[in-house]
PDB file of C-alpha atoms in Angstrom:
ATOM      1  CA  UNK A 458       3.530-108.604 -55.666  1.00 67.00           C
ATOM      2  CA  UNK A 459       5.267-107.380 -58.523  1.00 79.00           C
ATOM      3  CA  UNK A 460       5.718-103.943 -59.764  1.00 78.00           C
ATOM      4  CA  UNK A 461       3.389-104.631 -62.535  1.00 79.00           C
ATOM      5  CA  UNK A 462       0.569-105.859 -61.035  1.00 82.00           C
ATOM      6  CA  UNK A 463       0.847-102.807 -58.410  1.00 79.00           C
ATOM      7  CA  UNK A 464       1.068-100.185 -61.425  1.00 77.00           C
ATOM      8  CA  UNK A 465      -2.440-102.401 -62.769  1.00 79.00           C
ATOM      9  CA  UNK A 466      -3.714-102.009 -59.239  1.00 81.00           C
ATOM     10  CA  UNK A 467      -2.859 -97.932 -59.382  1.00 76.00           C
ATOM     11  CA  UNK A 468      -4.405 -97.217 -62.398  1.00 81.00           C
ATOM     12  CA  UNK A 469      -7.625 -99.571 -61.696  1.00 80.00           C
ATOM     13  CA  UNK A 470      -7.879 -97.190 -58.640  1.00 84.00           C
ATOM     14  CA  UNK A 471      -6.414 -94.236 -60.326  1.00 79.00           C
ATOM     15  CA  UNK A 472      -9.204 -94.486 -63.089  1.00 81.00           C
ATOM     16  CA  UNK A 473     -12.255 -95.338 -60.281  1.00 81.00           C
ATOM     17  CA  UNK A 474     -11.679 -92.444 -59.068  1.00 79.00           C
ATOM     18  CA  UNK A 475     -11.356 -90.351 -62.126  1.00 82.00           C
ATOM     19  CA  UNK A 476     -14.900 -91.988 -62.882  1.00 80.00           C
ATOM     20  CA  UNK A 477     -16.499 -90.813 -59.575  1.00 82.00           C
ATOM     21  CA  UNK A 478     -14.747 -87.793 -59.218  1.00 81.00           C
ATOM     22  CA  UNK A 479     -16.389 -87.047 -63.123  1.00 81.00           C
ATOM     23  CA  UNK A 480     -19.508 -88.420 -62.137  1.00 81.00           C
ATOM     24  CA  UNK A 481     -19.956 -86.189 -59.061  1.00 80.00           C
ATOM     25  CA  UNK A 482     -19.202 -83.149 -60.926  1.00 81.00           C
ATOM     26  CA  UNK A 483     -22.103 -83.911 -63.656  1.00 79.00           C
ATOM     27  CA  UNK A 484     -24.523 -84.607 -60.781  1.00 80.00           C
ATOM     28  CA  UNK A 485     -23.892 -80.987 -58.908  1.00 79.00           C
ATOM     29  CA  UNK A 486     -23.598 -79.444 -62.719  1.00 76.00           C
ATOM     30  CA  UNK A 487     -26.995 -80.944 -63.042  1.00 75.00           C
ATOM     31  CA  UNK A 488     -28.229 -79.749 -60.062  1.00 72.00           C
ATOM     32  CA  UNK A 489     -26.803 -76.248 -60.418  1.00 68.00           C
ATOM     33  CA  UNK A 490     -28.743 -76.128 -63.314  1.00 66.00           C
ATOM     34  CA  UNK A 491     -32.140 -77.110 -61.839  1.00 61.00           C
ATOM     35  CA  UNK A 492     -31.142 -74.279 -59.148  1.00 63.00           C
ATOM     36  CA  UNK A 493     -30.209 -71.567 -61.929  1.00 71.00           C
ATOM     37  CA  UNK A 494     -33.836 -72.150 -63.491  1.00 70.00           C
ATOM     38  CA  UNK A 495     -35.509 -71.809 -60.056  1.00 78.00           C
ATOM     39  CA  UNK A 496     -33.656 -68.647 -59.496  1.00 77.00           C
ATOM     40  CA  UNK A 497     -34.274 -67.312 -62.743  1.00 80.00           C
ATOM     41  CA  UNK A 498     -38.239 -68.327 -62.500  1.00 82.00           C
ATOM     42  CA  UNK A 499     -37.895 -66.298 -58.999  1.00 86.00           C
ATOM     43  CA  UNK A 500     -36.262 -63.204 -60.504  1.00 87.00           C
ATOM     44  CA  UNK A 501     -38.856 -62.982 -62.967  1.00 87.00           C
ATOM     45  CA  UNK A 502     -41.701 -63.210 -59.881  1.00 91.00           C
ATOM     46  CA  UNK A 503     -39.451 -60.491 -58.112  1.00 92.00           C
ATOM     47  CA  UNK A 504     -40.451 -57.826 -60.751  1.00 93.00           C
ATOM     48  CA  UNK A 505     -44.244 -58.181 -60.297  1.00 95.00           C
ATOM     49  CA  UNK A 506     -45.558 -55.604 -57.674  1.00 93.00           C
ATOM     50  CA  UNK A 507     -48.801 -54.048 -57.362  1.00 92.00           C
ATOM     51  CA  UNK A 508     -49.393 -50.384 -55.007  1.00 88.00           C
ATOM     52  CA  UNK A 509     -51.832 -47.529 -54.646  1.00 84.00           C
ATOM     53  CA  UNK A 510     -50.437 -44.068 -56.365  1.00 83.00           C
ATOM     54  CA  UNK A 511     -51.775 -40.901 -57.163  1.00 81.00           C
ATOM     55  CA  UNK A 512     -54.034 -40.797 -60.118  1.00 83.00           C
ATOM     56  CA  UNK A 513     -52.161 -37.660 -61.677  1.00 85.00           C
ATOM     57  CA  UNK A 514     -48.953 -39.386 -62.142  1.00 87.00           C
ATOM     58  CA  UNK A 515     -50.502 -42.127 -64.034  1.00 89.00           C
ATOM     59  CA  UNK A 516     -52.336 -39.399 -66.422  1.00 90.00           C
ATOM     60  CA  UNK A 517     -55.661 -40.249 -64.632  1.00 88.00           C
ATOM     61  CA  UNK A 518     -58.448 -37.942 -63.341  1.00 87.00           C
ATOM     62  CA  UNK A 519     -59.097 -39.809 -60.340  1.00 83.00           C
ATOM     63  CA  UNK A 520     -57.470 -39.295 -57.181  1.00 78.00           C
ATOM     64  CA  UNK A 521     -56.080 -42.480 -56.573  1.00 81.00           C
ATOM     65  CA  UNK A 522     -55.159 -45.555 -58.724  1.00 85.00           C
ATOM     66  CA  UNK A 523     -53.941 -49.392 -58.469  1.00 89.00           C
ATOM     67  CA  UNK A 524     -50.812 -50.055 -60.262  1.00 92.00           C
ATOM     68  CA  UNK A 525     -49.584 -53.341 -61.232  1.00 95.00           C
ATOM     69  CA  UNK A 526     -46.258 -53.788 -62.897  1.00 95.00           C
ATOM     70  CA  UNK A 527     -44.621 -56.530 -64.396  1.00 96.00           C
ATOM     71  CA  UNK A 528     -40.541 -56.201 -64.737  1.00 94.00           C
ATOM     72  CA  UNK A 529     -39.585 -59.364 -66.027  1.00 91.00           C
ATOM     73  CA  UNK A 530     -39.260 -60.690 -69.043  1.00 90.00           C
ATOM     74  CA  UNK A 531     -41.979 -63.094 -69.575  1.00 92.00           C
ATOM     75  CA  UNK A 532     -45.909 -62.330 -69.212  1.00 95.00           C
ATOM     76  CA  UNK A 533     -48.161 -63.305 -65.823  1.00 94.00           C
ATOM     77  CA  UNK A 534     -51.246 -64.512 -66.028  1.00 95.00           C
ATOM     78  CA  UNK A 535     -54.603 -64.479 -64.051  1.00 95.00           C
ATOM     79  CA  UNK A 536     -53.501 -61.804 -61.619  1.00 95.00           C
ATOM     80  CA  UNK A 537     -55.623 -60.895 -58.429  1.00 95.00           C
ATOM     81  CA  UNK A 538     -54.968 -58.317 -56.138  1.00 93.00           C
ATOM     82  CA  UNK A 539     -56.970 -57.989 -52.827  1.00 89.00           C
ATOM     83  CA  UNK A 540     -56.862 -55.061 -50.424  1.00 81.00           C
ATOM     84  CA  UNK A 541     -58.934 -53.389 -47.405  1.00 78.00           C
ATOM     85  CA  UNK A 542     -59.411 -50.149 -46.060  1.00 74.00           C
ATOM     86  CA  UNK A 543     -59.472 -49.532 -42.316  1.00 72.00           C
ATOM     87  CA  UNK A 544     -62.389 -47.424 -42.272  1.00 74.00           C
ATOM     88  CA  UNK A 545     -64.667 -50.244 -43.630  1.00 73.00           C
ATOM     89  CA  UNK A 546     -64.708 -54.319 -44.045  1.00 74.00           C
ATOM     90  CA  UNK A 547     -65.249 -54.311 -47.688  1.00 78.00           C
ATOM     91  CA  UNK A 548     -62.610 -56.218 -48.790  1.00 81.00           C
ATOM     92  CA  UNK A 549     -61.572 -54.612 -52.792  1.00 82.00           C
ATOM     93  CA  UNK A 550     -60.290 -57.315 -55.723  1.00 88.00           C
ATOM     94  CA  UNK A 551     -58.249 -56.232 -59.023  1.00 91.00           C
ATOM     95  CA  UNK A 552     -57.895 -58.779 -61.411  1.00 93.00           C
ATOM     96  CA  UNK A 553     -56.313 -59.128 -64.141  1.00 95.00           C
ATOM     97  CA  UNK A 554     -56.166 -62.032 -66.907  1.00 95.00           C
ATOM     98  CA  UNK A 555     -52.579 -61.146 -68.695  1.00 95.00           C
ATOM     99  CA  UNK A 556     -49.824 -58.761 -67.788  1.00 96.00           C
ATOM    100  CA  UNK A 557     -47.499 -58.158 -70.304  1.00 96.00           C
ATOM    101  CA  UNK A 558     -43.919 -58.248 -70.121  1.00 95.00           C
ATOM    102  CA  UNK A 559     -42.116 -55.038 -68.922  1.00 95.00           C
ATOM    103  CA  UNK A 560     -45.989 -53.468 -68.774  1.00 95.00           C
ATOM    104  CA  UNK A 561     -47.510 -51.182 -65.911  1.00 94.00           C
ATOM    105  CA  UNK A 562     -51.535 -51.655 -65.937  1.00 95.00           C
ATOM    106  CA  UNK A 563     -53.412 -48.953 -64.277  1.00 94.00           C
ATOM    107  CA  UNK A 564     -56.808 -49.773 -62.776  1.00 92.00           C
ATOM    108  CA  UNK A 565     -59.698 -47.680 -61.209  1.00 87.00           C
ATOM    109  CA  UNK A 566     -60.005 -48.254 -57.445  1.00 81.00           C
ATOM    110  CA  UNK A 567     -63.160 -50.440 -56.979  1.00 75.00           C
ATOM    111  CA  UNK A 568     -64.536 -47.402 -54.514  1.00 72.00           C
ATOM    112  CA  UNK A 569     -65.013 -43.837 -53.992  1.00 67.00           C
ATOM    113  CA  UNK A 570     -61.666 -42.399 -53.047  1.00 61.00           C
ATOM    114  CA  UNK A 571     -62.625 -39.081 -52.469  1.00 64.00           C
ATOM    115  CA  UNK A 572     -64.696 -40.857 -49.391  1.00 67.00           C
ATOM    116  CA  UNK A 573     -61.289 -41.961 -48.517  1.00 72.00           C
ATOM    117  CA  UNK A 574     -57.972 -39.963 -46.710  1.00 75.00           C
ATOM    118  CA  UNK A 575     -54.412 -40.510 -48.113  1.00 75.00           C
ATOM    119  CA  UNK A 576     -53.193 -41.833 -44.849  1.00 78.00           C
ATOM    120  CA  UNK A 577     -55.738 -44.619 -45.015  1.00 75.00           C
ATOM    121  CA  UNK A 578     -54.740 -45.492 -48.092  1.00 72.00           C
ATOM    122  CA  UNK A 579     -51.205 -45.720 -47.334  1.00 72.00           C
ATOM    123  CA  UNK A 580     -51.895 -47.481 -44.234  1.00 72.00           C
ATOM    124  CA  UNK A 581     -51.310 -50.737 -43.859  1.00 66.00           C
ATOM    125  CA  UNK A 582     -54.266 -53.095 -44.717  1.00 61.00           C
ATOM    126  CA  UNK A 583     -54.419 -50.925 -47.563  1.00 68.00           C
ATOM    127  CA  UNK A 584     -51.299 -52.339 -48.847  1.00 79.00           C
ATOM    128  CA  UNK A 585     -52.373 -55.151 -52.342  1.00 88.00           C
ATOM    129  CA  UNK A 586     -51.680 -58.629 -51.376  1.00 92.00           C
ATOM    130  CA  UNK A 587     -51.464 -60.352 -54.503  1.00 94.00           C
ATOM    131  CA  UNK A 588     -51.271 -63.320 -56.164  1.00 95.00           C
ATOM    132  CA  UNK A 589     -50.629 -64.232 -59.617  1.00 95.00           C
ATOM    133  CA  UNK A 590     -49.234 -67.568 -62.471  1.00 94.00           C
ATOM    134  CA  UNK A 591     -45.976 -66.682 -64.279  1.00 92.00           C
ATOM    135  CA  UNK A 592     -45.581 -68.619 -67.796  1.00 89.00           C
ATOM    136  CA  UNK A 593     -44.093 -71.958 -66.270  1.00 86.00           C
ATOM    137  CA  UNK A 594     -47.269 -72.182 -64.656  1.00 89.00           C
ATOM    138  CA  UNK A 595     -46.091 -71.441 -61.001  1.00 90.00           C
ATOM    139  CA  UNK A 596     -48.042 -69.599 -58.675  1.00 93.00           C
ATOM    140  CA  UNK A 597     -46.375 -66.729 -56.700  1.00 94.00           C
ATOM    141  CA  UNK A 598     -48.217 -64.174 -53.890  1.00 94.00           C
ATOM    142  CA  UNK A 599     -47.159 -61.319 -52.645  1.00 93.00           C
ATOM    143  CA  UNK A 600     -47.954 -60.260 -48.508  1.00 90.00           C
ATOM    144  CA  UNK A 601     -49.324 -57.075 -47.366  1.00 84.00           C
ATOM    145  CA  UNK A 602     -45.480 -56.595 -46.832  1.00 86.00           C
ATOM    146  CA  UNK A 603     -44.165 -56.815 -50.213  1.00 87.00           C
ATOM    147  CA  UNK A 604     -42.244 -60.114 -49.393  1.00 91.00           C
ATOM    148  CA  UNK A 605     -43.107 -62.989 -52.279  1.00 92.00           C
ATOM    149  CA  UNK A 606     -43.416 -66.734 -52.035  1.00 92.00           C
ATOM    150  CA  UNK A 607     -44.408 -69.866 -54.032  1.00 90.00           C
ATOM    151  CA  UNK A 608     -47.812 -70.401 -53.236  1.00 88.00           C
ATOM    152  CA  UNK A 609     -47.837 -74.227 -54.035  1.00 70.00           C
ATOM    153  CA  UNK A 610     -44.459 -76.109 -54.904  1.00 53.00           C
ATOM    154  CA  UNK A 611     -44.088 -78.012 -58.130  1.00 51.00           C
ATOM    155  CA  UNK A 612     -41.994 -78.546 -60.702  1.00 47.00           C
ATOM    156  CA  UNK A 613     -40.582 -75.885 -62.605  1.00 47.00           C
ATOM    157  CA  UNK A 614     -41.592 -77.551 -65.755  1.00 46.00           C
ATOM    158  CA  UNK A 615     -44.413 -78.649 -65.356  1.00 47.00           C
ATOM    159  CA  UNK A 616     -46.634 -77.086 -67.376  1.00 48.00           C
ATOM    160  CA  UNK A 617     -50.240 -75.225 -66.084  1.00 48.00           C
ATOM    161  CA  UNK A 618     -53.473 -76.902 -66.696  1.00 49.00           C
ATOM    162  CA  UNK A 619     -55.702 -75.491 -69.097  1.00 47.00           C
ATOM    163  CA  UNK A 620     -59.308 -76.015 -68.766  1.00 44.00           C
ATOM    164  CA  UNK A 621     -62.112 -73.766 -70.705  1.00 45.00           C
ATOM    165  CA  UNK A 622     -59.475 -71.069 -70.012  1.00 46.00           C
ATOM    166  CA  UNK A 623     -59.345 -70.758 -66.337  1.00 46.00           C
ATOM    167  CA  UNK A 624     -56.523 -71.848 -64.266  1.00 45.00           C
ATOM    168  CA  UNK A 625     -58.033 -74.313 -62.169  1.00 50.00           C
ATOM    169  CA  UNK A 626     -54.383 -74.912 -60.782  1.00 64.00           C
ATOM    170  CA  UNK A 627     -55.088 -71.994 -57.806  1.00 75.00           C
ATOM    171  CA  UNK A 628     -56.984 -71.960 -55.361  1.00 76.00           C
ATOM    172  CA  UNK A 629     -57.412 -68.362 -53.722  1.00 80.00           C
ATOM    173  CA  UNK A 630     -60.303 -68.849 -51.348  1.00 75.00           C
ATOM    174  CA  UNK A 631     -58.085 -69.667 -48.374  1.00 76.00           C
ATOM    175  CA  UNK A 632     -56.169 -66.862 -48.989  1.00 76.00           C
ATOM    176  CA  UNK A 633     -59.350 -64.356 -49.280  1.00 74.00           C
ATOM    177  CA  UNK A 634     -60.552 -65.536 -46.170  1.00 75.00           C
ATOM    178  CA  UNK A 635     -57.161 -64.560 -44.669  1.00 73.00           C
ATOM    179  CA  UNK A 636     -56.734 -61.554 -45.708  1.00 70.00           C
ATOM    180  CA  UNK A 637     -60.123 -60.808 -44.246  1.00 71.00           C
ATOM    181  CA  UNK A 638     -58.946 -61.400 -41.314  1.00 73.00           C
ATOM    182  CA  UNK A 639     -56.323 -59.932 -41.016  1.00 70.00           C
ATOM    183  CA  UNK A 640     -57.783 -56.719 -41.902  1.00 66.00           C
ATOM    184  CA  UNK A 641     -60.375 -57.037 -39.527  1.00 66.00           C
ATOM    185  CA  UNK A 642     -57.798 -57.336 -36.750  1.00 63.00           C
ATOM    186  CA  UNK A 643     -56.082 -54.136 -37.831  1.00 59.00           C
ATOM    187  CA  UNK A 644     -58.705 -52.131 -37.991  1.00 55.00           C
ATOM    188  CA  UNK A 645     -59.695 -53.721 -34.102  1.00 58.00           C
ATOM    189  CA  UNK A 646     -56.473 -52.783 -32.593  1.00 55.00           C
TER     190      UNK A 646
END
């Protein structure tokens, strides 16, 4: 073999793998970027949070108040918000068709709180569960323990279904009868 034919051969191989080594990097650019929206979709879920405060810091005359915030940057739609009371097995919904970006809504309790003690408020099953659609059209709940989750996995963007204006997309029945039961346990034990 000649010393030609062997510098042909080195830069045939030399320039293969200059090829794959610059294909490779697009594909994990690519896919860094697929990650980067997911996370960035996520932070914006991270800012929505929903709690039971005292009216008076809210400028209300009523004892106690739900709060529902919205941190991020981009509005939530078609927010619900389900919570219990251990003294009863009435289970209470908030909802709530548009949340604002960087906006705190402040709703009357669906009940008497002056029937109710501040410990049972702060207790447990009191705690909102919550679920709500951010603007990609994902749909994102919230436990009784503050920790949030996808509620059904799809693309990022794909965009939500609109249908006489609901968003037929979620289904929280499941998740109503759940909660039921879990408060129901609590207030058993």
């Amino acid at each position: 073999m000649s010393s030609q034919t062997l510098a042909q051969w080195v830069s045939a191989i030399g320039s293969a793998g200059s090829l794959l080594g610059f294909a490779a990097y697009v594909w994990i650019m690519l896919l860094n970027r697929k990650d980067s929206v997911e996370v960035r979709q996520e932070q914006q879920a991270q800012g929505v949070t929903a709690w039971l405060d005292d009216g008076g810091r809210h400028d209300r005359d009523e004892d106690y108040v739900l709060c529902v915030h919205n941190g991020g940057d981009s509005p939530v739609f078609n927010v619900r918000c389900l919570f219990s009371l251990p003294s009863s097995d009435d289970q209470h919904a908030v909802e709530l068709a548009l949340l604002p970006p960087r906006h705190d809504a402040v709703r009357s309790l669906p009940f008497g709180a002056d029937e109710v003690s501040r410990e049972e408020l702060y207790s447990a099953p009191a705690v909102p569960e919550m679920r709500f659609t951010d603007s990609h059209g994902t749909h994102w709940g919230r436990d009784g323990h503050g920790q949030l989750h996808r509620v059904e996995s799809r693309g990022v963007r794909r965009r939500p279904e609109h249908r006489s204006g609901e968003d037929t997309g979620r289904d929280d029945s499941d998740w109503e009868s759940a909660h039921r039961e879990r408060a129901g346990a609590s207030r058993s034990t």
